[in-house]
mmCIF file of C-alpha atoms in Angstrom:
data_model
loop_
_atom_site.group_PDB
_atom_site.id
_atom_site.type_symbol
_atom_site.label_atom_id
_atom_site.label_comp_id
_atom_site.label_asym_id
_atom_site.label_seq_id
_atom_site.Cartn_x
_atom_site.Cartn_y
_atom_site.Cartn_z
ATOM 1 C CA UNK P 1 0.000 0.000 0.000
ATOM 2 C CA UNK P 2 2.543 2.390 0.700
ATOM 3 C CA UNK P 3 4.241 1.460 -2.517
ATOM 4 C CA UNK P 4 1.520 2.536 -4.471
ATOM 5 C CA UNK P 5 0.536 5.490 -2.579
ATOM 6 C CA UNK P 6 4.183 6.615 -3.408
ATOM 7 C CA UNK P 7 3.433 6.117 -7.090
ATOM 8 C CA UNK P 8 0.503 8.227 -7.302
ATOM 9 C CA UNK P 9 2.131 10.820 -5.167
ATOM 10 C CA UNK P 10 5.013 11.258 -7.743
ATOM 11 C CA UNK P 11 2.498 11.727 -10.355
ATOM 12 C CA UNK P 12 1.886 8.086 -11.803
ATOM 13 C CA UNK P 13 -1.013 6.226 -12.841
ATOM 14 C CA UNK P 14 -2.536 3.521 -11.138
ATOM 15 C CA UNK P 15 -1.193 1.007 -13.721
ATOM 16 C CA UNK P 16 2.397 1.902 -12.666
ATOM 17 C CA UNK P 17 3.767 2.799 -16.085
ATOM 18 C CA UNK P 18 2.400 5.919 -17.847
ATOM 19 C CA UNK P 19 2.696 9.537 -15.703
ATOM 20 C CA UNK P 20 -1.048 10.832 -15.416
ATOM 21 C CA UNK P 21 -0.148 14.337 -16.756
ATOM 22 C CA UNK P 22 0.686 12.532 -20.466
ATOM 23 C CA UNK P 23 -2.629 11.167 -20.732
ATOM 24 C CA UNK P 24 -4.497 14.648 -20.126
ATOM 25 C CA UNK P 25 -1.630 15.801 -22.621
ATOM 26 C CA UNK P 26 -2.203 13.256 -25.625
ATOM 27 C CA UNK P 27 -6.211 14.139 -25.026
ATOM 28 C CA UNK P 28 -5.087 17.685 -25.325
ATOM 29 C CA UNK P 29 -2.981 16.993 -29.009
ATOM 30 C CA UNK P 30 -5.846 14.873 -30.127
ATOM 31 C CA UNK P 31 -8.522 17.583 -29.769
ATOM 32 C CA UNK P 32 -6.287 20.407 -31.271
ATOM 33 C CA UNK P 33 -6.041 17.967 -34.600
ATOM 34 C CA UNK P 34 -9.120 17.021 -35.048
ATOM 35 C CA UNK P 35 -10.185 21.378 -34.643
ATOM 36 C CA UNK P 36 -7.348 21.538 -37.653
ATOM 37 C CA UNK P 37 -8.780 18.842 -39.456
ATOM 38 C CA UNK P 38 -12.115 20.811 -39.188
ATOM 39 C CA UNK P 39 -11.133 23.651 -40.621
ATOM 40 C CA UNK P 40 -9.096 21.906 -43.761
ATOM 41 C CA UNK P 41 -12.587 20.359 -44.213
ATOM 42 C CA UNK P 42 -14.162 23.687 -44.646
ATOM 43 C CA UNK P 43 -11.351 25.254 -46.787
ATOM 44 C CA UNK P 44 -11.621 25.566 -50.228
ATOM 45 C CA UNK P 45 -9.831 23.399 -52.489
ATOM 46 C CA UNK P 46 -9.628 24.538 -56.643
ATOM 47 C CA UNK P 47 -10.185 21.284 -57.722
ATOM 48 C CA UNK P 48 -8.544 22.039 -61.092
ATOM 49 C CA UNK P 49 -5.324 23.118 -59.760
ATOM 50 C CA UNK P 50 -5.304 20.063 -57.422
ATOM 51 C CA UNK P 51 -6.484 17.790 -60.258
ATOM 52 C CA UNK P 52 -3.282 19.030 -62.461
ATOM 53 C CA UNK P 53 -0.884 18.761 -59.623
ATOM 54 C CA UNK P 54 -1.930 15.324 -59.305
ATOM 55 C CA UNK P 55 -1.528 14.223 -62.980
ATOM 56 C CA UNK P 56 2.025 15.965 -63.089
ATOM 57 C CA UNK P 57 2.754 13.758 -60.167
ATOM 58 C CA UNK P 58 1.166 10.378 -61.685
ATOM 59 C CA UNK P 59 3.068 11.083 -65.066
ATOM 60 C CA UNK P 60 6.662 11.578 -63.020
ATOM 61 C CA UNK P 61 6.212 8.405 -61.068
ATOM 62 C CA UNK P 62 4.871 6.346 -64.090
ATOM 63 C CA UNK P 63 1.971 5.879 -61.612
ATOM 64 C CA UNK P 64 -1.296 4.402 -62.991
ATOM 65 C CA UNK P 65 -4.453 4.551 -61.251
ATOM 66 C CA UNK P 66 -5.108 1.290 -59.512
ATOM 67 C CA UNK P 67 -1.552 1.759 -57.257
ATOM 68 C CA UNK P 68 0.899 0.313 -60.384
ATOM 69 C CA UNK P 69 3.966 1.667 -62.196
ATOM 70 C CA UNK P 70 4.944 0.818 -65.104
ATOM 71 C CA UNK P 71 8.592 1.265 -67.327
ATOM 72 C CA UNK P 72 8.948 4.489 -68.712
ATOM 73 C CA UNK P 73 11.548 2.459 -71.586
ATOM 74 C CA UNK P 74 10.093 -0.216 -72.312
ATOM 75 C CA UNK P 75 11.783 -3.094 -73.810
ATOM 76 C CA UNK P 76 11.360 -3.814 -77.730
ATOM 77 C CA UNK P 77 8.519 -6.601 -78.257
ATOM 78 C CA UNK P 78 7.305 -5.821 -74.524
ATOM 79 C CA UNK P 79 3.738 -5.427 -75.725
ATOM 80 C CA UNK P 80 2.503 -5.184 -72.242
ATOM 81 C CA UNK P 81 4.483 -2.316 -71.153
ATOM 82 C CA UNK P 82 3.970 -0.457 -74.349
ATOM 83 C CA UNK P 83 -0.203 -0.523 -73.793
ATOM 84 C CA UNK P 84 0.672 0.564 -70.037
ATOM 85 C CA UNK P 85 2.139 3.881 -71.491
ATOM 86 C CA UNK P 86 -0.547 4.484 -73.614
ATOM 87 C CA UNK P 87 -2.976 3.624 -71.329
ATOM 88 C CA UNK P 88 -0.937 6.372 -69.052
ATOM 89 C CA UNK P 89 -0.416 8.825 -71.565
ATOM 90 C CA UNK P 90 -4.233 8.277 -72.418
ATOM 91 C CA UNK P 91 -5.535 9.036 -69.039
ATOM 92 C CA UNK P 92 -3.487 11.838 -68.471
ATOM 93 C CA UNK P 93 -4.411 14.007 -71.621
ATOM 94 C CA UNK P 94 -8.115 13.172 -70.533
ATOM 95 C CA UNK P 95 -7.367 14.611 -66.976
ATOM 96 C CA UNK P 96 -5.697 17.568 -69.168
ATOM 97 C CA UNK P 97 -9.174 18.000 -71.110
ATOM 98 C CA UNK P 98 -11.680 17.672 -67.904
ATOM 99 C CA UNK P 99 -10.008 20.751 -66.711
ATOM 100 C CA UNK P 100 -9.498 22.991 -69.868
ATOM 101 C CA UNK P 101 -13.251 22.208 -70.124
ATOM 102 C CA UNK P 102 -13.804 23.226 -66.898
ATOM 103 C CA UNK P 103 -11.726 26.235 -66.944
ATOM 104 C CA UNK P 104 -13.123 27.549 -70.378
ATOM 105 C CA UNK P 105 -16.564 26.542 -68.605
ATOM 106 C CA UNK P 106 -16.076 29.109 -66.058
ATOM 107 C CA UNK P 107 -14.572 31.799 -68.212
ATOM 108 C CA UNK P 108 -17.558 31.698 -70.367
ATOM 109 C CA UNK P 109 -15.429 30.717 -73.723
ATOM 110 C CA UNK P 110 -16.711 27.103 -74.074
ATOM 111 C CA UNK P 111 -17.785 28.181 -77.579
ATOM 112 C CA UNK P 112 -14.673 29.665 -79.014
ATOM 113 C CA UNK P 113 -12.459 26.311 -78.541
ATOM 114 C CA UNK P 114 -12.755 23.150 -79.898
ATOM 115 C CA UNK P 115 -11.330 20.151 -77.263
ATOM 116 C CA UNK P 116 -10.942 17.251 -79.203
ATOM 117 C CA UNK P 117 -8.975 13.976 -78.514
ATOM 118 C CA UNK P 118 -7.292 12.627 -81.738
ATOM 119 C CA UNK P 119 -4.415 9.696 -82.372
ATOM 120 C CA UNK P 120 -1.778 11.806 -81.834
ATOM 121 C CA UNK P 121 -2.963 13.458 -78.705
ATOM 122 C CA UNK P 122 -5.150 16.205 -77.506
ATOM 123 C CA UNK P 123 -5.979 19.185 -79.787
ATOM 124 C CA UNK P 124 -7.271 22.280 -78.929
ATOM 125 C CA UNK P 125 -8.394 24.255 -82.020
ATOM 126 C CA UNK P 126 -9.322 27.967 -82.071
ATOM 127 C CA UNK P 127 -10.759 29.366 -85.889
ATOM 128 C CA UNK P 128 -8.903 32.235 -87.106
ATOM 129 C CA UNK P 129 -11.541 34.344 -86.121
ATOM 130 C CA UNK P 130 -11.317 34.081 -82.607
ATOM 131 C CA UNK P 131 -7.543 34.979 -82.374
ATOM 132 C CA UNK P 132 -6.772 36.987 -85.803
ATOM 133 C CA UNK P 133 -8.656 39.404 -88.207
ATOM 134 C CA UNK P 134 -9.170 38.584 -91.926
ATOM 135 C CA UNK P 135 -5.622 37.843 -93.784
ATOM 136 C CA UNK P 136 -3.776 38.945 -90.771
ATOM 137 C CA UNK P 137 -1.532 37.496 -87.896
ATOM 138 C CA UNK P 138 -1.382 39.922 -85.127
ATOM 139 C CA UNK P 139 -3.332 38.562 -82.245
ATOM 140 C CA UNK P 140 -6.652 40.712 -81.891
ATOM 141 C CA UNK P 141 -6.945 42.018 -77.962
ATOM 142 C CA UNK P 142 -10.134 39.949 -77.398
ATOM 143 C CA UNK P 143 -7.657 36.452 -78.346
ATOM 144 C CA UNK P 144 -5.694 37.297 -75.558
ATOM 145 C CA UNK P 145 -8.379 36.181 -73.009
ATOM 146 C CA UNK P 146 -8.592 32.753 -74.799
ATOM 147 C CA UNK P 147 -4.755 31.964 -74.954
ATOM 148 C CA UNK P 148 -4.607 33.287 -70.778
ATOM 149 C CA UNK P 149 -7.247 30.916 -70.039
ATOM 150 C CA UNK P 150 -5.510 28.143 -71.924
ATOM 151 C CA UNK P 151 -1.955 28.883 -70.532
ATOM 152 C CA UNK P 152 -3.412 28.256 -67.030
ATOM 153 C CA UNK P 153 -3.431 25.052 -68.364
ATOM 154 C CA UNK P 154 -0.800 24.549 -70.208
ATOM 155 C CA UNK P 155 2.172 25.609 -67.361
ATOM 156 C CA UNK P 156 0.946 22.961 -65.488
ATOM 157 C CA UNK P 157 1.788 19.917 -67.567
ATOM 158 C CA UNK P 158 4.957 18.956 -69.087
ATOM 159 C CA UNK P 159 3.740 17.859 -72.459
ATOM 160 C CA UNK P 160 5.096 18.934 -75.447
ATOM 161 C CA UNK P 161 3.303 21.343 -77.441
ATOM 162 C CA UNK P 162 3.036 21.921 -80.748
ATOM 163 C CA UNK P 163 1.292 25.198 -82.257
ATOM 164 C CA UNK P 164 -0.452 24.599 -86.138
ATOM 165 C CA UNK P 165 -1.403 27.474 -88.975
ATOM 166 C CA UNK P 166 -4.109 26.308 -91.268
ATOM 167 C CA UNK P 167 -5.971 27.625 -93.794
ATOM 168 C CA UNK P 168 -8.379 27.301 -96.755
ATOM 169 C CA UNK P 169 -7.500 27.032 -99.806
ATOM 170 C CA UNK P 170 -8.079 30.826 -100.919
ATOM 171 C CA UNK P 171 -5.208 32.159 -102.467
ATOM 172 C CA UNK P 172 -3.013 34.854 -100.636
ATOM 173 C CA UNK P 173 -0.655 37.204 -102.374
ATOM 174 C CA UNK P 174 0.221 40.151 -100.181
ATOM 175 C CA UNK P 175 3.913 41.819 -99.604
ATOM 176 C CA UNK P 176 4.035 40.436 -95.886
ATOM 177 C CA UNK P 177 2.273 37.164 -96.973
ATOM 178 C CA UNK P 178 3.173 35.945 -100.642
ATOM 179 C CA UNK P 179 1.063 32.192 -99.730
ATOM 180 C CA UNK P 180 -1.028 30.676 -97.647
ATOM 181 C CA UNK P 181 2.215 28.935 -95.934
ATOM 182 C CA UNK P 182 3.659 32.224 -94.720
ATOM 183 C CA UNK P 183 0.433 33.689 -93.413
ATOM 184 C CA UNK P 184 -0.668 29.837 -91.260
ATOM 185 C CA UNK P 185 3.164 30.058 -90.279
ATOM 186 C CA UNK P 186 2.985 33.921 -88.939
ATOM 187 C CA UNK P 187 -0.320 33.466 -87.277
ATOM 188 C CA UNK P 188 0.810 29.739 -85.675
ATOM 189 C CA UNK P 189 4.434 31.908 -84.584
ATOM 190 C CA UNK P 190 2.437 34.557 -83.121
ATOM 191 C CA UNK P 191 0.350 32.365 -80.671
ATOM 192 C CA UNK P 192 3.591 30.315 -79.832
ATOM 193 C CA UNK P 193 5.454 33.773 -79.129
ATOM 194 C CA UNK P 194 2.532 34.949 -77.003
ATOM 195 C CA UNK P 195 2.539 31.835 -74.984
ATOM 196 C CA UNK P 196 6.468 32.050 -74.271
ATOM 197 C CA UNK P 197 7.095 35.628 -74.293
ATOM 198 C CA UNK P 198 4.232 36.598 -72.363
ATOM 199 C CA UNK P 199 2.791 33.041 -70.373
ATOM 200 C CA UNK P 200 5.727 31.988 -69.256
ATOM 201 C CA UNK P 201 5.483 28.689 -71.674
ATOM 202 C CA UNK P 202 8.967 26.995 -71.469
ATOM 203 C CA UNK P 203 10.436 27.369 -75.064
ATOM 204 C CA UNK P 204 11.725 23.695 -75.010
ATOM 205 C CA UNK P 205 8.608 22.408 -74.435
ATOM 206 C CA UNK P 206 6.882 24.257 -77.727
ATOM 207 C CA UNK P 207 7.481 24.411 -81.248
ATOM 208 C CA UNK P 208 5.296 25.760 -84.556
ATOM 209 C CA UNK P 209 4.444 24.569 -87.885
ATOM 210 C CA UNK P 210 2.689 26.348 -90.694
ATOM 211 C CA UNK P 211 0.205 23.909 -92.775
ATOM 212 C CA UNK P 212 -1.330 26.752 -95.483
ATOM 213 C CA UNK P 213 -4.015 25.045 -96.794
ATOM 214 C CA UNK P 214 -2.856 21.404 -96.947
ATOM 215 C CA UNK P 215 -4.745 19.805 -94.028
ATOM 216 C CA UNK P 216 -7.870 20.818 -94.308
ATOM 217 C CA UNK P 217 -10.825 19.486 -92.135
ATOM 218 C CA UNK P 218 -13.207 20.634 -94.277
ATOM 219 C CA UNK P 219 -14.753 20.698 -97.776
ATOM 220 C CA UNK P 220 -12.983 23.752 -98.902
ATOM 221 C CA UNK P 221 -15.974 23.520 -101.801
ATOM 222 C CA UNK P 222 -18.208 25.789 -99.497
ATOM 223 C CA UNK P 223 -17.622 28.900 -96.932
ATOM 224 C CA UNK P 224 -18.697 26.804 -94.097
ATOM 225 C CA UNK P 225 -15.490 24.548 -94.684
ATOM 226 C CA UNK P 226 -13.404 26.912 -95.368
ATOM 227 C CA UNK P 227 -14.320 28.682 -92.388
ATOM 228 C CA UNK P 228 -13.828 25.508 -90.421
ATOM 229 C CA UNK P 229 -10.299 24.845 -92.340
ATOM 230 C CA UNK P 230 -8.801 28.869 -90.943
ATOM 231 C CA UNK P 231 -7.688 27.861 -87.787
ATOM 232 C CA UNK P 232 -4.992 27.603 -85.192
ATOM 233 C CA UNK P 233 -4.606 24.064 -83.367
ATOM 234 C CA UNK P 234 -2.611 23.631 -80.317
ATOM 235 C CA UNK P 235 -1.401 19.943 -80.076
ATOM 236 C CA UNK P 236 -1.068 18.400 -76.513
ATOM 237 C CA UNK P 237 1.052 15.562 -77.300
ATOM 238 C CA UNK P 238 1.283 12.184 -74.878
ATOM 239 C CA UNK P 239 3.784 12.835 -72.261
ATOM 240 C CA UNK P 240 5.813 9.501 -73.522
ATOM 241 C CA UNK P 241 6.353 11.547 -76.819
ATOM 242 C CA UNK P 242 9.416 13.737 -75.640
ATOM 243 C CA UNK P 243 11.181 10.643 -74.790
ATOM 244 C CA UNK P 244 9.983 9.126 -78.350
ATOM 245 C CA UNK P 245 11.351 12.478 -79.999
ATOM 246 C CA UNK P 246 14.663 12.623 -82.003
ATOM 247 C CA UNK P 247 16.874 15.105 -80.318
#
């Protein structure tokens, strides 16, 4: 008895092993996480920005949905590792559309951009009128809007990019813009310039090509093609293709 009246008096538990004080003390921690886990709870979260962090992550681990990794070189013949990276690079450019959609959603410009998913990746395809006025390749002021919006985007991945110039078929003879391929070359320079110069794109990560007329999606027999064919796409390619890429 006088043992254990001793061990209580020094600030002991009954059970003879844990001070009393910690156990008030570990209550004490427990409470003040769950308050902070309270408020996180009730914080807002931009689910875009969160969603893009997320994919850059996956795509840097070679992490697929599901807990798996896969080879980022995979071995000639390996058939299985090769449909793991396109089922990766597949899932990511998805992600990538959900939140341009999202974001052009919000900003009200769902109608001025085309999001489609082809072979050779994700395409996002303005029409000349958006972002340029008749036979002309400065950017108009009300393009600028579009290309922020997209750029939001587009810092947050680390796809390569490529910018097309297209066309119709309309012939072009102008001192500043002899043919078609000068003037889809100029306009698809313009948006890439814009993008580096002013975005914050990194240059390695972009390039241009000017098509003129010559890849037309469109009947160029009737204005409504050709209006379709005068555009600007920006190509999202698969994040496997930089490491595909002749250097």
């Amino acid at each position: 008895m006088m043992i254990k009246r001793r061990r209580r008096e020094n600030g002991f538990s009954a059970a003879g092993s844990t001070p009393a004080w910690m156990v008030t003390y570990g209550d004490l921690i427990t409470q003040i996480l769950i308050f902070f886990v309270l408020l996180f709870s009730f914080s807002h979260i931009d689910e875009a920005k969160f969603d893009l962090a997320a994919m850059s992550l996956q795509g840097a681990f070679g992490i697929v949905q599901g807990g798996r990794t896969i080879s980022r070189d995979p071995l000639p013949g390996d058939n299985d590792a090769i449909s793991d990276v396109v089922r990766l690079d597949r899932l990511q450019l998805n992600q990538v559309k959900e939140v341009l959609e999202q974001r052009l959603r919000e900003a009200g410009l769902s109608g001025q951009v085309i999001l489609q998913m082809e072979e050779r990746g994700l395409v996002v395809r303005l029409q000349d009128s958006v972002l340029f006025d008749s036979g002309k390749a400065a950017l108009k002021a009300s393009a600028l809007a579009v290309l922020d919006r997209l750029a939001e985007t587009l810092l947050a991945i680390p796809n390569h990019i490529r910018i097309e110039g297209h066309t119709d078929n309309l012939p072009i003879n102008t001192p500043q813009f002899p043919s078609n391929w000068e003037l889809s070359g100029a306009r698809a320079s313009n948006v890439l310039r814009y993008l580096t110069e002013r975005r914050g794109l990194p240059v390695k990560r972009l390039s241009f090509a000017g098509y003129g007329e010559h890849r037309p999606v469109a009947d160029n027999t009737t204005a409504e093609g050709r209006s379709r064919n005068r555009r600007v796409d920006i190509v999202i390619f698969p994040q496997s293709f930089s490491e595909r890429e002749p250097r």
